[in-house]
mmCIF file with all atom_site columns, C-alpha atoms in Angstrom:
data_model
loop_
_atom_site.group_PDB
_atom_site.id
_atom_site.type_symbol
_atom_site.label_atom_id
_atom_site.label_alt_id
_atom_site.label_comp_id
_atom_site.label_asym_id
_atom_site.label_entity_id
_atom_site.label_seq_id
_atom_site.pdbx_PDB_ins_code
_atom_site.Cartn_x
_atom_site.Cartn_y
_atom_site.Cartn_z
_atom_site.occupancy
_atom_site.B_iso_or_equiv
_atom_site.pdbx_formal_charge
_atom_site.auth_seq_id
_atom_site.auth_comp_id
_atom_site.auth_asym_id
_atom_site.auth_atom_id
_atom_site.pdbx_PDB_model_num
ATOM 1   C CA . MET E 1 1   ? -20.059 -52.019 -67.521 1.00 46.00 ? 95  MET E CA 1
ATOM 2   C CA . LEU E 1 2   ? -21.104 -48.393 -66.950 1.00 46.00 ? 96  LEU E CA 1
ATOM 3   C CA . LEU E 1 3   ? -22.742 -48.950 -63.596 1.00 49.00 ? 97  LEU E CA 1
ATOM 4   C CA . PRO E 1 4   ? -19.754 -50.649 -61.934 1.00 51.00 ? 98  PRO E CA 1
ATOM 5   C CA . GLY E 1 5   ? -17.534 -47.797 -63.164 1.00 51.00 ? 99  GLY E CA 1
ATOM 6   C CA . VAL E 1 6   ? -19.866 -45.157 -61.735 1.00 46.00 ? 100 VAL E CA 1
ATOM 7   C CA . ALA E 1 7   ? -20.085 -47.024 -58.464 1.00 52.00 ? 101 ALA E CA 1
ATOM 8   C CA . LEU E 1 8   ? -16.297 -47.208 -58.255 1.00 50.00 ? 102 LEU E CA 1
ATOM 9   C CA . PHE E 1 9   ? -15.976 -43.461 -58.979 1.00 49.00 ? 103 PHE E CA 1
ATOM 10  C CA . VAL E 1 10  ? -18.570 -42.548 -56.321 1.00 48.00 ? 104 VAL E CA 1
ATOM 11  C CA . GLY E 1 11  ? -16.861 -44.832 -53.828 1.00 53.00 ? 105 GLY E CA 1
ATOM 12  C CA . GLN E 1 12  ? -13.540 -43.126 -54.402 1.00 53.00 ? 106 GLN E CA 1
ATOM 13  C CA . MET E 1 13  ? -15.107 -39.683 -53.943 1.00 53.00 ? 107 MET E CA 1
ATOM 14  C CA . LEU E 1 14  ? -16.753 -40.738 -50.674 1.00 52.00 ? 108 LEU E CA 1
ATOM 15  C CA . SER E 1 15  ? -13.531 -42.262 -49.444 1.00 55.00 ? 109 SER E CA 1
ATOM 16  C CA . GLU E 1 16  ? -11.573 -39.059 -50.165 1.00 53.00 ? 110 GLU E CA 1
ATOM 17  C CA . ALA E 1 17  ? -14.291 -36.941 -48.511 1.00 51.00 ? 111 ALA E CA 1
ATOM 18  C CA . LEU E 1 18  ? -14.236 -39.109 -45.402 1.00 51.00 ? 112 LEU E CA 1
ATOM 19  C CA . ASN E 1 19  ? -10.450 -38.970 -45.241 1.00 53.00 ? 113 ASN E CA 1
ATOM 20  C CA . VAL E 1 20  ? -10.437 -35.173 -45.548 1.00 48.00 ? 114 VAL E CA 1
ATOM 21  C CA . GLY E 1 21  ? -13.150 -34.840 -42.905 1.00 50.00 ? 115 GLY E CA 1
ATOM 22  C CA . SER E 1 22  ? -11.344 -37.061 -40.464 1.00 51.00 ? 116 SER E CA 1
ATOM 23  C CA . SER E 1 23  ? -8.077  -35.181 -40.978 1.00 53.00 ? 117 SER E CA 1
ATOM 24  C CA . LYS E 1 24  ? -9.824  -31.850 -40.310 1.00 52.00 ? 118 LYS E CA 1
ATOM 25  C CA . ILE E 1 25  ? -11.380 -33.254 -37.151 1.00 49.00 ? 119 ILE E CA 1
ATOM 26  C CA . ALA E 1 26  ? -7.983  -34.562 -36.064 1.00 51.00 ? 120 ALA E CA 1
ATOM 27  C CA . ARG E 1 27  ? -6.392  -31.153 -36.625 1.00 55.00 ? 121 ARG E CA 1
ATOM 28  C CA . GLN E 1 28  ? -9.172  -29.414 -34.687 1.00 50.00 ? 122 GLN E CA 1
ATOM 29  C CA . GLN E 1 29  ? -8.785  -31.874 -31.840 1.00 51.00 ? 123 GLN E CA 1
ATOM 30  C CA . GLY E 1 30  ? -5.039  -31.254 -31.852 1.00 55.00 ? 124 GLY E CA 1
ATOM 31  C CA . LEU E 1 31  ? -5.570  -27.491 -31.639 1.00 51.00 ? 125 LEU E CA 1
ATOM 32  C CA . ALA E 1 32  ? -8.048  -27.929 -28.802 1.00 51.00 ? 126 ALA E CA 1
ATOM 33  C CA . VAL E 1 33  ? -5.587  -30.080 -26.870 1.00 50.00 ? 127 VAL E CA 1
ATOM 34  C CA . SER E 1 34  ? -2.804  -27.543 -27.521 1.00 54.00 ? 128 SER E CA 1
ATOM 35  C CA . PHE E 1 35  ? -4.872  -24.589 -26.263 1.00 51.00 ? 129 PHE E CA 1
ATOM 36  C CA . GLY E 1 36  ? -6.009  -26.612 -23.273 1.00 51.00 ? 130 GLY E CA 1
ATOM 37  C CA . SER E 1 37  ? -2.416  -27.454 -22.423 1.00 54.00 ? 131 SER E CA 1
ATOM 38  C CA . GLN E 1 38  ? -1.401  -23.799 -22.615 1.00 59.00 ? 132 GLN E CA 1
ATOM 39  C CA . THR E 1 39  ? -4.241  -22.821 -20.267 1.00 58.00 ? 133 THR E CA 1
ATOM 40  C CA . LEU E 1 40  ? -3.249  -25.589 -17.868 1.00 56.00 ? 134 LEU E CA 1
ATOM 41  C CA . VAL E 1 41  ? 0.376   -24.429 -17.875 1.00 60.00 ? 135 VAL E CA 1
ATOM 42  C CA . LYS E 1 42  ? -0.732  -20.864 -17.130 1.00 59.00 ? 136 LYS E CA 1
ATOM 43  C CA . ASP E 1 43  ? -2.913  -22.076 -14.251 1.00 60.00 ? 137 ASP E CA 1
ATOM 44  C CA . ILE E 1 44  ? 0.114   -23.849 -12.776 1.00 63.00 ? 138 ILE E CA 1
ATOM 45  C CA . ILE E 1 45  ? 1.662   -20.389 -12.268 1.00 60.00 ? 139 ILE E CA 1
ATOM 46  C CA . GLY E 1 46  ? -0.814  -19.858 -9.450  1.00 60.00 ? 140 GLY E CA 1
ATOM 47  C CA . ILE E 1 47  ? 0.229   -23.152 -7.862  1.00 63.00 ? 141 ILE E CA 1
ATOM 48  C CA . PHE E 1 48  ? 3.885   -22.039 -7.972  1.00 67.00 ? 142 PHE E CA 1
ATOM 49  C CA . ILE E 1 49  ? 3.010   -18.746 -6.265  1.00 66.00 ? 143 ILE E CA 1
ATOM 50  C CA . LEU E 1 50  ? 1.124   -20.649 -3.579  1.00 65.00 ? 144 LEU E CA 1
ATOM 51  C CA . PHE E 1 51  ? 3.993   -23.105 -3.042  1.00 63.00 ? 145 PHE E CA 1
ATOM 52  C CA . GLU E 1 52  ? 6.520   -20.264 -2.801  1.00 68.00 ? 146 GLU E CA 1
ATOM 53  C CA . ASN E 1 53  ? 4.383   -18.513 -0.164  1.00 73.00 ? 147 ASN E CA 1
ATOM 54  C CA . GLY E 1 54  ? 4.153   -15.448 -2.373  1.00 79.00 ? 148 GLY E CA 1
ATOM 55  C CA . MET E 1 55  ? 1.114   -14.214 -0.486  1.00 84.00 ? 149 MET E CA 1
ATOM 56  C CA . TYR E 1 56  ? -1.487  -15.237 2.060   1.00 85.00 ? 150 TYR E CA 1
ATOM 57  C CA . THR E 1 57  ? -5.053  -14.225 2.716   1.00 87.00 ? 151 THR E CA 1
ATOM 58  C CA . GLY E 1 58  ? -5.038  -10.803 4.389   1.00 88.00 ? 152 GLY E CA 1
ATOM 59  C CA . ASP E 1 59  ? -1.700  -9.665  2.899   1.00 88.00 ? 153 ASP E CA 1
ATOM 60  C CA . LEU E 1 60  ? -1.452  -6.237  1.290   1.00 89.00 ? 154 LEU E CA 1
ATOM 61  C CA . VAL E 1 61  ? -0.169  -6.759  -2.243  1.00 90.00 ? 155 VAL E CA 1
ATOM 62  C CA . THR E 1 62  ? 0.215   -4.966  -5.549  1.00 90.00 ? 156 THR E CA 1
ATOM 63  C CA . ILE E 1 63  ? -0.723  -6.916  -8.669  1.00 89.00 ? 157 ILE E CA 1
ATOM 64  C CA . GLY E 1 64  ? -0.406  -4.845  -11.807 1.00 87.00 ? 158 GLY E CA 1
ATOM 65  C CA . ALA E 1 65  ? -1.976  -1.460  -11.074 1.00 87.00 ? 159 ALA E CA 1
ATOM 66  C CA . ILE E 1 66  ? -4.076  -2.726  -8.129  1.00 89.00 ? 160 ILE E CA 1
ATOM 67  C CA . THR E 1 67  ? -2.957  -2.487  -4.487  1.00 89.00 ? 161 THR E CA 1
ATOM 68  C CA . ASP E 1 68  ? -5.386  -4.167  -2.101  1.00 90.00 ? 162 ASP E CA 1
ATOM 69  C CA . ALA E 1 69  ? -5.739  -6.832  0.573   1.00 90.00 ? 163 ALA E CA 1
ATOM 70  C CA . VAL E 1 70  ? -5.939  -10.482 -0.472  1.00 91.00 ? 164 VAL E CA 1
ATOM 71  C CA . GLU E 1 71  ? -9.430  -11.742 0.332   1.00 92.00 ? 165 GLU E CA 1
ATOM 72  C CA . TYR E 1 72  ? -9.224  -15.229 -1.133  1.00 90.00 ? 166 TYR E CA 1
ATOM 73  C CA . MET E 1 73  ? -7.070  -17.481 -3.323  1.00 88.00 ? 167 MET E CA 1
ATOM 74  C CA . SER E 1 74  ? -8.394  -20.328 -5.442  1.00 84.00 ? 168 SER E CA 1
ATOM 75  C CA . ILE E 1 75  ? -6.826  -22.677 -7.946  1.00 80.00 ? 169 ILE E CA 1
ATOM 76  C CA . ARG E 1 76  ? -7.806  -20.346 -10.806 1.00 82.00 ? 170 ARG E CA 1
ATOM 77  C CA . SER E 1 77  ? -7.772  -16.786 -9.435  1.00 87.00 ? 171 SER E CA 1
ATOM 78  C CA . VAL E 1 78  ? -7.037  -14.452 -6.542  1.00 90.00 ? 172 VAL E CA 1
ATOM 79  C CA . GLY E 1 79  ? -9.444  -11.870 -5.131  1.00 92.00 ? 173 GLY E CA 1
ATOM 80  C CA . LEU E 1 80  ? -8.320  -8.450  -3.868  1.00 93.00 ? 174 LEU E CA 1
ATOM 81  C CA . ARG E 1 81  ? -10.702 -6.406  -1.713  1.00 90.00 ? 175 ARG E CA 1
ATOM 82  C CA . GLN E 1 82  ? -10.457 -2.661  -2.325  1.00 85.00 ? 176 GLN E CA 1
ATOM 83  C CA . HIS E 1 83  ? -11.037 -0.090  0.428   1.00 81.00 ? 177 HIS E CA 1
ATOM 84  C CA . THR E 1 84  ? -14.168 1.010   -1.435  1.00 84.00 ? 178 THR E CA 1
ATOM 85  C CA . GLY E 1 85  ? -15.589 -2.498  -1.069  1.00 85.00 ? 179 GLY E CA 1
ATOM 86  C CA . ALA E 1 86  ? -14.986 -3.606  -4.661  1.00 89.00 ? 180 ALA E CA 1
ATOM 87  C CA . CYS E 1 87  ? -13.478 -7.068  -5.123  1.00 90.00 ? 181 CYS E CA 1
ATOM 88  C CA . HIS E 1 88  ? -11.016 -7.465  -7.986  1.00 92.00 ? 182 HIS E CA 1
ATOM 89  C CA . ILE E 1 89  ? -10.873 -11.030 -9.334  1.00 91.00 ? 183 ILE E CA 1
ATOM 90  C CA . ILE E 1 90  ? -7.552  -11.627 -11.066 1.00 90.00 ? 184 ILE E CA 1
ATOM 91  C CA . PRO E 1 91  ? -6.808  -14.917 -12.914 1.00 88.00 ? 185 PRO E CA 1
ATOM 92  C CA . TRP E 1 92  ? -3.423  -16.410 -12.096 1.00 83.00 ? 186 TRP E CA 1
ATOM 93  C CA . PRO E 1 93  ? -2.258  -16.259 -15.754 1.00 81.00 ? 187 PRO E CA 1
ATOM 94  C CA . ALA E 1 94  ? -2.806  -12.470 -15.694 1.00 84.00 ? 188 ALA E CA 1
ATOM 95  C CA . ILE E 1 95  ? -0.248  -11.984 -12.887 1.00 83.00 ? 189 ILE E CA 1
ATOM 96  C CA . ALA E 1 96  ? 3.026   -10.824 -14.419 1.00 80.00 ? 190 ALA E CA 1
ATOM 97  C CA . SER E 1 97  ? 4.477   -9.383  -11.185 1.00 81.00 ? 191 SER E CA 1
ATOM 98  C CA . LEU E 1 98  ? 3.612   -9.378  -7.502  1.00 85.00 ? 192 LEU E CA 1
ATOM 99  C CA . ALA E 1 99  ? 4.665   -7.023  -4.705  1.00 87.00 ? 193 ALA E CA 1
ATOM 100 C CA . ASN E 1 100 ? 3.912   -8.046  -1.116  1.00 87.00 ? 194 ASN E CA 1
ATOM 101 C CA . PHE E 1 101 ? 4.075   -5.362  1.594   1.00 87.00 ? 195 PHE E CA 1
ATOM 102 C CA . VAL E 1 102 ? 3.964   -7.894  4.445   1.00 85.00 ? 196 VAL E CA 1
ATOM 103 C CA . ARG E 1 103 ? 7.125   -9.851  3.610   1.00 80.00 ? 197 ARG E CA 1
ATOM 104 C CA . GLY E 1 104 ? 10.278  -8.937  5.533   1.00 79.00 ? 198 GLY E CA 1
ATOM 105 C CA . ILE E 1 105 ? 10.440  -5.183  6.103   1.00 83.00 ? 199 ILE E CA 1
ATOM 106 C CA . GLY E 1 106 ? 8.856   -1.883  5.139   1.00 84.00 ? 200 GLY E CA 1
ATOM 107 C CA . SER E 1 107 ? 10.611  1.347   4.268   1.00 84.00 ? 201 SER E CA 1
ATOM 108 C CA . PHE E 1 108 ? 9.980   4.920   3.245   1.00 85.00 ? 202 PHE E CA 1
ATOM 109 C CA . VAL E 1 109 ? 11.931  7.899   1.937   1.00 88.00 ? 203 VAL E CA 1
ATOM 110 C CA . ALA E 1 110 ? 10.893  11.406  3.020   1.00 90.00 ? 204 ALA E CA 1
ATOM 111 C CA . ASN E 1 111 ? 11.959  14.536  1.125   1.00 92.00 ? 205 ASN E CA 1
ATOM 112 C CA . TYR E 1 112 ? 11.545  17.984  2.680   1.00 93.00 ? 206 TYR E CA 1
ATOM 113 C CA . ASP E 1 113 ? 11.734  21.177  0.625   1.00 94.00 ? 207 ASP E CA 1
ATOM 114 C CA . VAL E 1 114 ? 13.167  24.212  2.406   1.00 94.00 ? 208 VAL E CA 1
ATOM 115 C CA . ASP E 1 115 ? 13.284  27.814  1.223   1.00 92.00 ? 209 ASP E CA 1
ATOM 116 C CA . ARG E 1 116 ? 16.519  28.491  -0.653  1.00 90.00 ? 210 ARG E CA 1
ATOM 117 C CA . SER E 1 117 ? 17.366  31.432  1.629   1.00 90.00 ? 211 SER E CA 1
ATOM 118 C CA . GLU E 1 118 ? 17.726  29.081  4.630   1.00 92.00 ? 212 GLU E CA 1
ATOM 119 C CA . ASP E 1 119 ? 21.132  27.965  5.887   1.00 91.00 ? 213 ASP E CA 1
ATOM 120 C CA . SER E 1 120 ? 21.728  24.361  4.857   1.00 88.00 ? 214 SER E CA 1
ATOM 121 C CA . ASP E 1 121 ? 24.174  23.908  7.770   1.00 90.00 ? 215 ASP E CA 1
ATOM 122 C CA . LYS E 1 122 ? 21.244  24.636  10.052  1.00 92.00 ? 216 LYS E CA 1
ATOM 123 C CA . VAL E 1 123 ? 18.653  22.493  8.291   1.00 92.00 ? 217 VAL E CA 1
ATOM 124 C CA . ASN E 1 124 ? 20.405  19.113  8.398   1.00 90.00 ? 218 ASN E CA 1
ATOM 125 C CA . PRO E 1 125 ? 21.141  19.215  12.168  1.00 91.00 ? 219 PRO E CA 1
ATOM 126 C CA . THR E 1 126 ? 17.536  20.209  12.794  1.00 93.00 ? 220 THR E CA 1
ATOM 127 C CA . LEU E 1 127 ? 16.401  17.268  10.697  1.00 92.00 ? 221 LEU E CA 1
ATOM 128 C CA . ARG E 1 128 ? 18.628  14.971  12.770  1.00 90.00 ? 222 ARG E CA 1
ATOM 129 C CA . GLU E 1 129 ? 17.032  16.304  15.949  1.00 91.00 ? 223 GLU E CA 1
ATOM 130 C CA . ALA E 1 130 ? 13.603  15.544  14.514  1.00 91.00 ? 224 ALA E CA 1
ATOM 131 C CA . VAL E 1 131 ? 14.649  11.980  13.684  1.00 88.00 ? 225 VAL E CA 1
ATOM 132 C CA . GLY E 1 132 ? 16.108  11.575  17.176  1.00 87.00 ? 226 GLY E CA 1
ATOM 133 C CA . GLY E 1 133 ? 12.854  12.772  18.694  1.00 87.00 ? 227 GLY E CA 1
ATOM 134 C CA . LEU E 1 134 ? 10.934  10.270  16.584  1.00 86.00 ? 228 LEU E CA 1
ATOM 135 C CA . VAL E 1 135 ? 12.930  7.226   17.696  1.00 83.00 ? 229 VAL E CA 1
ATOM 136 C CA . GLN E 1 136 ? 12.541  8.310   21.322  1.00 85.00 ? 230 GLN E CA 1
ATOM 137 C CA . ASP E 1 137 ? 8.752   8.160   20.999  1.00 84.00 ? 231 ASP E CA 1
ATOM 138 C CA . GLU E 1 138 ? 7.609   4.969   22.727  1.00 83.00 ? 232 GLU E CA 1
ATOM 139 C CA . THR E 1 139 ? 4.676   4.540   20.329  1.00 83.00 ? 233 THR E CA 1
ATOM 140 C CA . ILE E 1 140 ? 6.951   4.706   17.268  1.00 82.00 ? 234 ILE E CA 1
ATOM 141 C CA . ARG E 1 141 ? 10.207  3.112   18.470  1.00 78.00 ? 235 ARG E CA 1
ATOM 142 C CA . GLY E 1 142 ? 8.930   -0.435  17.962  1.00 80.00 ? 236 GLY E CA 1
ATOM 143 C CA . MET E 1 143 ? 7.802   0.308   14.412  1.00 81.00 ? 237 MET E CA 1
ATOM 144 C CA . VAL E 1 144 ? 11.006  1.751   12.970  1.00 79.00 ? 238 VAL E CA 1
ATOM 145 C CA . SER E 1 145 ? 14.595  0.653   12.769  1.00 73.00 ? 239 SER E CA 1
ATOM 146 C CA . LEU E 1 146 ? 17.157  2.781   14.575  1.00 59.00 ? 240 LEU E CA 1
ATOM 147 C CA . ALA E 1 147 ? 19.335  2.614   11.457  1.00 63.00 ? 241 ALA E CA 1
ATOM 148 C CA . SER E 1 148 ? 17.757  5.644   9.807   1.00 65.00 ? 242 SER E CA 1
ATOM 149 C CA . ARG E 1 149 ? 19.749  7.384   7.101   1.00 72.00 ? 243 ARG E CA 1
ATOM 150 C CA . ILE E 1 150 ? 19.880  11.125  6.564   1.00 71.00 ? 244 ILE E CA 1
ATOM 151 C CA . SER E 1 151 ? 21.372  11.957  3.184   1.00 72.00 ? 245 SER E CA 1
ATOM 152 C CA . PRO E 1 152 ? 24.398  14.250  3.613   1.00 67.00 ? 246 PRO E CA 1
ATOM 153 C CA . GLY E 1 153 ? 24.083  17.626  1.971   1.00 73.00 ? 247 GLY E CA 1
ATOM 154 C CA . LEU E 1 154 ? 21.300  18.422  -0.466  1.00 83.00 ? 248 LEU E CA 1
ATOM 155 C CA . VAL E 1 155 ? 19.453  16.030  -2.762  1.00 86.00 ? 249 VAL E CA 1
ATOM 156 C CA . GLY E 1 156 ? 17.716  18.721  -4.822  1.00 88.00 ? 250 GLY E CA 1
ATOM 157 C CA . LEU E 1 157 ? 18.097  22.385  -5.683  1.00 88.00 ? 251 LEU E CA 1
ATOM 158 C CA . THR E 1 158 ? 15.816  24.804  -7.546  1.00 88.00 ? 252 THR E CA 1
ATOM 159 C CA . ASN E 1 159 ? 15.490  28.565  -7.813  1.00 87.00 ? 253 ASN E CA 1
ATOM 160 C CA . GLN E 1 160 ? 13.095  28.618  -4.852  1.00 89.00 ? 254 GLN E CA 1
ATOM 161 C CA . ALA E 1 161 ? 14.134  25.699  -2.627  1.00 92.00 ? 255 ALA E CA 1
ATOM 162 C CA . PHE E 1 162 ? 16.565  22.957  -1.725  1.00 92.00 ? 256 PHE E CA 1
ATOM 163 C CA . THR E 1 163 ? 15.652  19.446  -0.598  1.00 93.00 ? 257 THR E CA 1
ATOM 164 C CA . VAL E 1 164 ? 16.876  17.294  2.292   1.00 92.00 ? 258 VAL E CA 1
ATOM 165 C CA . ARG E 1 165 ? 16.101  13.602  2.667   1.00 91.00 ? 259 ARG E CA 1
ATOM 166 C CA . VAL E 1 166 ? 15.769  10.942  5.343   1.00 89.00 ? 260 VAL E CA 1
ATOM 167 C CA . SER E 1 167 ? 15.023  7.230   4.876   1.00 87.00 ? 261 SER E CA 1
ATOM 168 C CA . PHE E 1 168 ? 13.706  4.697   7.375   1.00 84.00 ? 262 PHE E CA 1
ATOM 169 C CA . THR E 1 169 ? 13.336  0.942   7.621   1.00 86.00 ? 263 THR E CA 1
ATOM 170 C CA . THR E 1 170 ? 10.209  -0.183  9.445   1.00 86.00 ? 264 THR E CA 1
ATOM 171 C CA . GLN E 1 171 ? 8.227   -3.219  10.432  1.00 86.00 ? 265 GLN E CA 1
ATOM 172 C CA . PRO E 1 172 ? 5.967   -4.564  7.661   1.00 86.00 ? 266 PRO E CA 1
ATOM 173 C CA . LEU E 1 173 ? 2.968   -2.276  7.007   1.00 85.00 ? 267 LEU E CA 1
ATOM 174 C CA . LYS E 1 174 ? 4.296   0.322   9.470   1.00 87.00 ? 268 LYS E CA 1
ATOM 175 C CA . GLN E 1 175 ? 5.921   2.584   6.872   1.00 87.00 ? 269 GLN E CA 1
ATOM 176 C CA . TRP E 1 176 ? 2.860   4.824   6.622   1.00 87.00 ? 270 TRP E CA 1
ATOM 177 C CA . SER E 1 177 ? 2.524   5.277   10.391  1.00 88.00 ? 271 SER E CA 1
ATOM 178 C CA . GLY E 1 178 ? 6.245   6.030   10.607  1.00 88.00 ? 272 GLY E CA 1
ATOM 179 C CA . ARG E 1 179 ? 6.053   8.550   7.766   1.00 90.00 ? 273 ARG E CA 1
ATOM 180 C CA . PHE E 1 180 ? 3.088   10.387  9.302   1.00 92.00 ? 274 PHE E CA 1
ATOM 181 C CA . ALA E 1 181 ? 4.852   10.588  12.661  1.00 91.00 ? 275 ALA E CA 1
ATOM 182 C CA . LEU E 1 182 ? 8.093   11.803  11.058  1.00 91.00 ? 276 LEU E CA 1
ATOM 183 C CA . ASP E 1 183 ? 6.303   14.540  9.092   1.00 93.00 ? 277 ASP E CA 1
ATOM 184 C CA . ASN E 1 184 ? 4.699   15.774  12.297  1.00 93.00 ? 278 ASN E CA 1
ATOM 185 C CA . MET E 1 185 ? 8.027   15.734  14.160  1.00 92.00 ? 279 MET E CA 1
ATOM 186 C CA . VAL E 1 186 ? 9.897   17.515  11.353  1.00 93.00 ? 280 VAL E CA 1
ATOM 187 C CA . LYS E 1 187 ? 7.285   20.269  11.203  1.00 94.00 ? 281 LYS E CA 1
ATOM 188 C CA . LYS E 1 188 ? 7.562   20.892  14.932  1.00 94.00 ? 282 LYS E CA 1
ATOM 189 C CA . HIS E 1 189 ? 11.363  21.095  14.834  1.00 94.00 ? 283 HIS E CA 1
ATOM 190 C CA . PHE E 1 190 ? 11.473  23.232  11.690  1.00 94.00 ? 284 PHE E CA 1
ATOM 191 C CA . ASP E 1 191 ? 8.912   25.635  13.162  1.00 94.00 ? 285 ASP E CA 1
ATOM 192 C CA . ALA E 1 192 ? 10.864  25.886  16.407  1.00 94.00 ? 286 ALA E CA 1
ATOM 193 C CA . ALA E 1 193 ? 14.079  26.591  14.475  1.00 93.00 ? 287 ALA E CA 1
ATOM 194 C CA . GLY E 1 194 ? 12.407  29.155  12.226  1.00 93.00 ? 288 GLY E CA 1
ATOM 195 C CA . ILE E 1 195 ? 13.049  27.104  9.075   1.00 92.00 ? 289 ILE E CA 1
ATOM 196 C CA . THR E 1 196 ? 10.509  27.989  6.410   1.00 91.00 ? 290 THR E CA 1
ATOM 197 C CA . ALA E 1 197 ? 9.136   26.125  3.430   1.00 88.00 ? 291 ALA E CA 1
ATOM 198 C CA . PRO E 1 198 ? 9.540   27.628  -0.031  1.00 87.00 ? 292 PRO E CA 1
ATOM 199 C CA . HIS E 1 199 ? 6.925   30.180  -1.022  1.00 79.00 ? 293 HIS E CA 1
ATOM 200 C CA . PRO E 1 200 ? 5.964   31.122  -4.566  1.00 73.00 ? 294 PRO E CA 1
ATOM 201 C CA . THR E 1 201 ? 7.583   34.233  -6.020  1.00 70.00 ? 295 THR E CA 1
ATOM 202 C CA . MET E 1 202 ? 6.725   36.406  -8.994  1.00 67.00 ? 296 MET E CA 1
ATOM 203 C CA . GLN E 1 203 ? 9.117   38.297  -11.233 1.00 64.00 ? 297 GLN E CA 1
ATOM 204 C CA . VAL E 1 204 ? 7.698   41.464  -12.808 1.00 64.00 ? 298 VAL E CA 1
ATOM 205 C CA . MET E 1 205 ? 9.277   42.883  -15.976 1.00 65.00 ? 299 MET E CA 1
ATOM 206 C CA . GLN E 1 206 ? 8.805   46.557  -16.921 1.00 61.00 ? 300 GLN E CA 1
ATOM 207 C CA . ASN E 1 207 ? 9.422   48.566  -20.042 1.00 62.00 ? 301 ASN E CA 1
ATOM 208 C CA . GLY E 1 208 ? 11.554  51.693  -19.764 1.00 58.00 ? 302 GLY E CA 1
ATOM 209 C CA . SER E 1 209 ? 13.260  52.942  -16.654 1.00 59.00 ? 303 SER E CA 1
ATOM 210 C CA . GLY E 1 210 ? 12.743  55.382  -13.851 1.00 57.00 ? 304 GLY E CA 1
ATOM 211 C CA . LEU E 1 211 ? 9.878   56.145  -11.520 1.00 55.00 ? 305 LEU E CA 1
ATOM 212 C CA . ASP E 1 212 ? 7.442   56.943  -14.335 1.00 59.00 ? 306 ASP E CA 1
ATOM 213 C CA . ALA E 1 213 ? 7.801   53.437  -15.791 1.00 57.00 ? 307 ALA E CA 1
ATOM 214 C CA . ALA E 1 214 ? 7.473   51.861  -12.360 1.00 57.00 ? 308 ALA E CA 1
ATOM 215 C CA . ALA E 1 215 ? 4.295   53.838  -11.676 1.00 59.00 ? 309 ALA E CA 1
ATOM 216 C CA . THR E 1 216 ? 2.630   52.227  -14.702 1.00 62.00 ? 310 THR E CA 1
ATOM 217 C CA . ILE E 1 217 ? 2.816   48.739  -13.138 1.00 60.00 ? 311 ILE E CA 1
ATOM 218 C CA . PRO E 1 218 ? -0.608  47.780  -11.744 1.00 66.00 ? 312 PRO E CA 1
ATOM 219 C CA . ALA E 1 219 ? -0.767  46.865  -8.093  1.00 65.00 ? 313 ALA E CA 1
ATOM 220 C CA . LEU E 1 220 ? -1.027  43.166  -7.266  1.00 63.00 ? 314 LEU E CA 1
ATOM 221 C CA . PRO E 1 221 ? -4.089  42.020  -5.319  1.00 69.00 ? 315 PRO E CA 1
ATOM 222 C CA . ALA E 1 222 ? -3.635  41.455  -1.610  1.00 63.00 ? 316 ALA E CA 1
ATOM 223 C CA . PRO E 1 223 ? -3.148  37.801  -0.644  1.00 61.00 ? 317 PRO E CA 1
ATOM 224 C CA . GLU E 1 224 ? -6.188  36.119  0.786   1.00 60.00 ? 318 GLU E CA 1
#
């Protein structure tokens, strides 16, 4: 009678062990399927971006902290080619935001600091003349919109300078060419009008009063 009892006990132990092992395997398989599903859902993000025409090969885009040209797009990742030659491979699930410089329009905002001693009623008209000269340039006219906006009055004021601003709408990827041309035009007009940029100043404090105290101040070195 002892042997059948032992055999029954061993059989029960084996049965419980097999049941526990199969349940563990089932749970592991369930976790694997769950993680696989999450990865698949993340990969679908790339398909959505492709369907929505978010970017094409050759577009200039910003993804995260990287701004480069799109070299290729696959079902799993996108490659950005840097100007140094490096290729950044970015998985679709890592893309939280995307900025495309080729879609629609470009724009730029230019701020110009002028010495505080200048007449603000003279600076803004001179800036308008510079903008007018820019849009008359045949090489630039097709890049920029004629609806430029010069901010009225001042947009910044410090102890040494005040700031004027102009904004432009351009063709896609032409904002840099337009900004370079505007800077050149503004410099020419400001120089012709005698408008100066702010220059650094130094305030010297002295102890005492009178000529004797002033004579104790060491001479500043000549500017190079």
